[in-house]
JSON list of C-alpha atoms in Angstrom, two decimals:
[
{"chain": "A", "resi": 82, "resn": "MET", "atom": "CA", "xyz": [-16.28, -41.01, 19.71]},
{"chain": "A", "resi": 83, "resn": "PRO", "atom": "CA", "xyz": [-14.37, -37.56, 19.32]},
{"chain": "A", "resi": 84, "resn": "VAL", "atom": "CA", "xyz": [-12.06, -37.10, 16.73]},
{"chain": "A", "resi": 85, "resn": "LYS", "atom": "CA", "xyz": [-8.75, -35.86, 17.83]},
{"chain": "A", "resi": 86, "resn": "VAL", "atom": "CA", "xyz": [-6.81, -33.33, 15.84]},
{"chain": "A", "resi": 87, "resn": "ASN", "atom": "CA", "xyz": [-3.22, -32.04, 16.41]},
{"chain": "A", "resi": 88, "resn": "PRO", "atom": "CA", "xyz": [-3.35, -28.69, 14.24]},
{"chain": "A", "resi": 89, "resn": "THR", "atom": "CA", "xyz": [-0.18, -27.55, 12.79]},
{"chain": "A", "resi": 90, "resn": "PRO", "atom": "CA", "xyz": [1.14, -24.54, 14.92]},
{"chain": "A", "resi": 91, "resn": "VAL", "atom": "CA", "xyz": [1.07, -21.31, 12.69]},
{"chain": "A", "resi": 92, "resn": "SER", "atom": "CA", "xyz": [4.03, -18.87, 13.56]},
{"chain": "A", "resi": 93, "resn": "PRO", "atom": "CA", "xyz": [2.85, -15.36, 12.80]},
{"chain": "A", "resi": 94, "resn": "ILE", "atom": "CA", "xyz": [4.34, -12.93, 10.26]},
{"chain": "A", "resi": 95, "resn": "PRO", "atom": "CA", "xyz": [7.36, -11.82, 11.36]},
{"chain": "A", "resi": 96, "resn": "PRO", "atom": "CA", "xyz": [8.02, -8.06, 11.50]},
{"chain": "A", "resi": 97, "resn": "PHE", "atom": "CA", "xyz": [10.61, -6.43, 9.10]},
{"chain": "A", "resi": 98, "resn": "ALA", "atom": "CA", "xyz": [11.64, -3.94, 12.12]},
{"chain": "A", "resi": 99, "resn": "GLY", "atom": "CA", "xyz": [14.76, -2.11, 11.02]},
{"chain": "A", "resi": 100, "resn": "GLN", "atom": "CA", "xyz": [15.29, -4.23, 7.97]},
{"chain": "A", "resi": 101, "resn": "GLU", "atom": "CA", "xyz": [13.86, -1.93, 4.95]},
{"chain": "A", "resi": 102, "resn": "THR", "atom": "CA", "xyz": [13.30, -3.27, 1.63]},
{"chain": "A", "resi": 103, "resn": "ALA", "atom": "CA", "xyz": [14.26, -1.92, -1.57]},
{"chain": "A", "resi": 104, "resn": "GLU", "atom": "CA", "xyz": [10.58, -1.87, -3.00]},
{"chain": "A", "resi": 105, "resn": "SER", "atom": "CA", "xyz": [8.42, 1.62, -2.64]},
{"chain": "A", "resi": 106, "resn": "VAL", "atom": "CA", "xyz": [4.69, 1.85, -2.24]},
{"chain": "A", "resi": 107, "resn": "LEU", "atom": "CA", "xyz": [2.86, 4.79, -3.02]},
{"chain": "A", "resi": 108, "resn": "VAL", "atom": "CA", "xyz": [-0.87, 4.30, -1.31]},
{"chain": "A", "resi": 109, "resn": "VAL", "atom": "CA", "xyz": [-3.28, 6.70, -3.20]},
{"chain": "A", "resi": 110, "resn": "ASP", "atom": "CA", "xyz": [-6.70, 7.12, -1.30]},
{"chain": "A", "resi": 111, "resn": "ASP", "atom": "CA", "xyz": [-9.15, 10.34, -0.41]},
{"chain": "A", "resi": 112, "resn": "ASP", "atom": "CA", "xyz": [-10.16, 8.81, 2.65]},
{"chain": "A", "resi": 113, "resn": "PRO", "atom": "CA", "xyz": [-6.87, 9.27, 5.23]},
{"chain": "A", "resi": 114, "resn": "LEU", "atom": "CA", "xyz": [-8.28, 6.24, 7.56]},
{"chain": "A", "resi": 115, "resn": "VAL", "atom": "CA", "xyz": [-7.48, 3.71, 4.82]},
{"chain": "A", "resi": 116, "resn": "ARG", "atom": "CA", "xyz": [-4.79, 5.70, 3.28]},
{"chain": "A", "resi": 117, "resn": "ASP", "atom": "CA", "xyz": [-2.81, 5.92, 6.70]},
{"chain": "A", "resi": 118, "resn": "LEU", "atom": "CA", "xyz": [-3.90, 2.06, 7.93]},
{"chain": "A", "resi": 119, "resn": "LEU", "atom": "CA", "xyz": [-2.11, 0.95, 4.60]},
{"chain": "A", "resi": 120, "resn": "VAL", "atom": "CA", "xyz": [1.14, 3.48, 5.21]},
{"chain": "A", "resi": 121, "resn": "GLN", "atom": "CA", "xyz": [1.18, 2.07, 8.25]},
{"chain": "A", "resi": 122, "resn": "PHE", "atom": "CA", "xyz": [0.91, -1.85, 7.54]},
{"chain": "A", "resi": 123, "resn": "LEU", "atom": "CA", "xyz": [3.32, -1.45, 4.70]},
{"chain": "A", "resi": 124, "resn": "SER", "atom": "CA", "xyz": [5.78, 0.54, 6.61]},
{"chain": "A", "resi": 125, "resn": "LEU", "atom": "CA", "xyz": [5.84, -2.01, 9.54]},
{"chain": "A", "resi": 126, "resn": "ARG", "atom": "CA", "xyz": [6.72, -4.82, 6.56]},
{"chain": "A", "resi": 127, "resn": "GLY", "atom": "CA", "xyz": [9.47, -2.79, 5.99]},
{"chain": "A", "resi": 128, "resn": "TYR", "atom": "CA", "xyz": [8.39, -0.79, 2.65]},
{"chain": "A", "resi": 129, "resn": "ARG", "atom": "CA", "xyz": [9.37, 2.35, 1.79]},
{"chain": "A", "resi": 130, "resn": "THR", "atom": "CA", "xyz": [5.72, 4.26, 1.90]},
{"chain": "A", "resi": 131, "resn": "LEU", "atom": "CA", "xyz": [4.28, 7.55, 1.22]},
{"chain": "A", "resi": 132, "resn": "GLY", "atom": "CA", "xyz": [0.54, 8.39, 0.93]},
{"chain": "A", "resi": 133, "resn": "VAL", "atom": "CA", "xyz": [-1.35, 11.03, -0.69]},
{"chain": "A", "resi": 134, "resn": "LYS", "atom": "CA", "xyz": [-4.78, 11.99, -0.81]},
{"chain": "A", "resi": 135, "resn": "ASP", "atom": "CA", "xyz": [-5.85, 12.33, -4.45]},
{"chain": "A", "resi": 136, "resn": "GLY", "atom": "CA", "xyz": [-4.87, 11.32, -8.42]},
{"chain": "A", "resi": 137, "resn": "TYR", "atom": "CA", "xyz": [-3.26, 14.77, -8.97]},
{"chain": "A", "resi": 138, "resn": "GLU", "atom": "CA", "xyz": [-0.53, 14.06, -5.92]},
{"chain": "A", "resi": 139, "resn": "ALA", "atom": "CA", "xyz": [0.14, 10.91, -7.21]},
{"chain": "A", "resi": 140, "resn": "LEU", "atom": "CA", "xyz": [0.83, 11.76, -10.94]},
{"chain": "A", "resi": 141, "resn": "ARG", "atom": "CA", "xyz": [3.39, 14.38, -9.21]},
{"chain": "A", "resi": 142, "resn": "VAL", "atom": "CA", "xyz": [5.03, 11.47, -6.82]},
{"chain": "A", "resi": 143, "resn": "VAL", "atom": "CA", "xyz": [5.15, 8.96, -10.08]},
{"chain": "A", "resi": 144, "resn": "GLU", "atom": "CA", "xyz": [7.17, 11.47, -12.04]},
{"chain": "A", "resi": 145, "resn": "GLU", "atom": "CA", "xyz": [9.55, 12.58, -8.83]},
{"chain": "A", "resi": 146, "resn": "ALA", "atom": "CA", "xyz": [9.81, 8.93, -7.36]},
{"chain": "A", "resi": 147, "resn": "ALA", "atom": "CA", "xyz": [8.76, 6.26, -9.66]},
{"chain": "A", "resi": 148, "resn": "PRO", "atom": "CA", "xyz": [7.59, 3.88, -6.85]},
{"chain": "A", "resi": 149, "resn": "ASP", "atom": "CA", "xyz": [7.80, 0.09, -7.21]},
{"chain": "A", "resi": 150, "resn": "LEU", "atom": "CA", "xyz": [4.22, -0.37, -6.62]},
{"chain": "A", "resi": 151, "resn": "LEU", "atom": "CA", "xyz": [1.33, 1.86, -6.84]},
{"chain": "A", "resi": 152, "resn": "LEU", "atom": "CA", "xyz": [-2.03, 1.23, -4.58]},
{"chain": "A", "resi": 153, "resn": "LEU", "atom": "CA", "xyz": [-4.90, 3.30, -6.06]},
{"chain": "A", "resi": 154, "resn": "ASP", "atom": "CA", "xyz": [-8.37, 3.78, -5.10]},
{"chain": "A", "resi": 155, "resn": "MET", "atom": "CA", "xyz": [-10.30, 3.90, -8.13]},
{"chain": "A", "resi": 156, "resn": "VAL", "atom": "CA", "xyz": [-13.48, 6.22, -7.07]},
{"chain": "A", "resi": 157, "resn": "MET", "atom": "CA", "xyz": [-11.56, 9.73, -5.75]},
{"chain": "A", "resi": 158, "resn": "PRO", "atom": "CA", "xyz": [-13.00, 13.26, -6.57]},
{"chain": "A", "resi": 159, "resn": "GLY", "atom": "CA", "xyz": [-11.36, 15.45, -9.06]},
{"chain": "A", "resi": 160, "resn": "LEU", "atom": "CA", "xyz": [-9.09, 13.04, -10.91]},
{"chain": "A", "resi": 161, "resn": "SER", "atom": "CA", "xyz": [-10.02, 9.43, -10.67]},
{"chain": "A", "resi": 162, "resn": "GLY", "atom": "CA", "xyz": [-8.00, 6.07, -10.10]},
{"chain": "A", "resi": 163, "resn": "ILE", "atom": "CA", "xyz": [-8.81, 5.26, -13.68]},
{"chain": "A", "resi": 164, "resn": "ASP", "atom": "CA", "xyz": [-7.75, 8.78, -14.91]},
{"chain": "A", "resi": 165, "resn": "VAL", "atom": "CA", "xyz": [-4.46, 7.96, -13.04]},
{"chain": "A", "resi": 166, "resn": "LEU", "atom": "CA", "xyz": [-3.57, 5.02, -14.82]},
{"chain": "A", "resi": 167, "resn": "LYS", "atom": "CA", "xyz": [-4.45, 6.75, -18.21]},
{"chain": "A", "resi": 168, "resn": "ALA", "atom": "CA", "xyz": [-2.36, 9.14, -17.36]},
{"chain": "A", "resi": 169, "resn": "LEU", "atom": "CA", "xyz": [0.31, 7.01, -16.57]},
{"chain": "A", "resi": 170, "resn": "ARG", "atom": "CA", "xyz": [0.17, 4.79, -19.46]}
]
């Protein structure tokens, strides 16, 4: 005899259109597809986002804007993510 299961409905994550949060996120990735995808996703969720392509730009932006969160690619040409973290300490 088959068992009947009543699944609990799951509501989707609501977008925060027009309701920005106070948090800012800096996305650092040399891959433009990954960077743009993360920036777009976070922006749709209400975060103030900025994407940069390398560690040097990341250090400049952190100095000027002090973002709340840093999403950092570890393997980048030039200044790696590890180098950025060391410089920020």
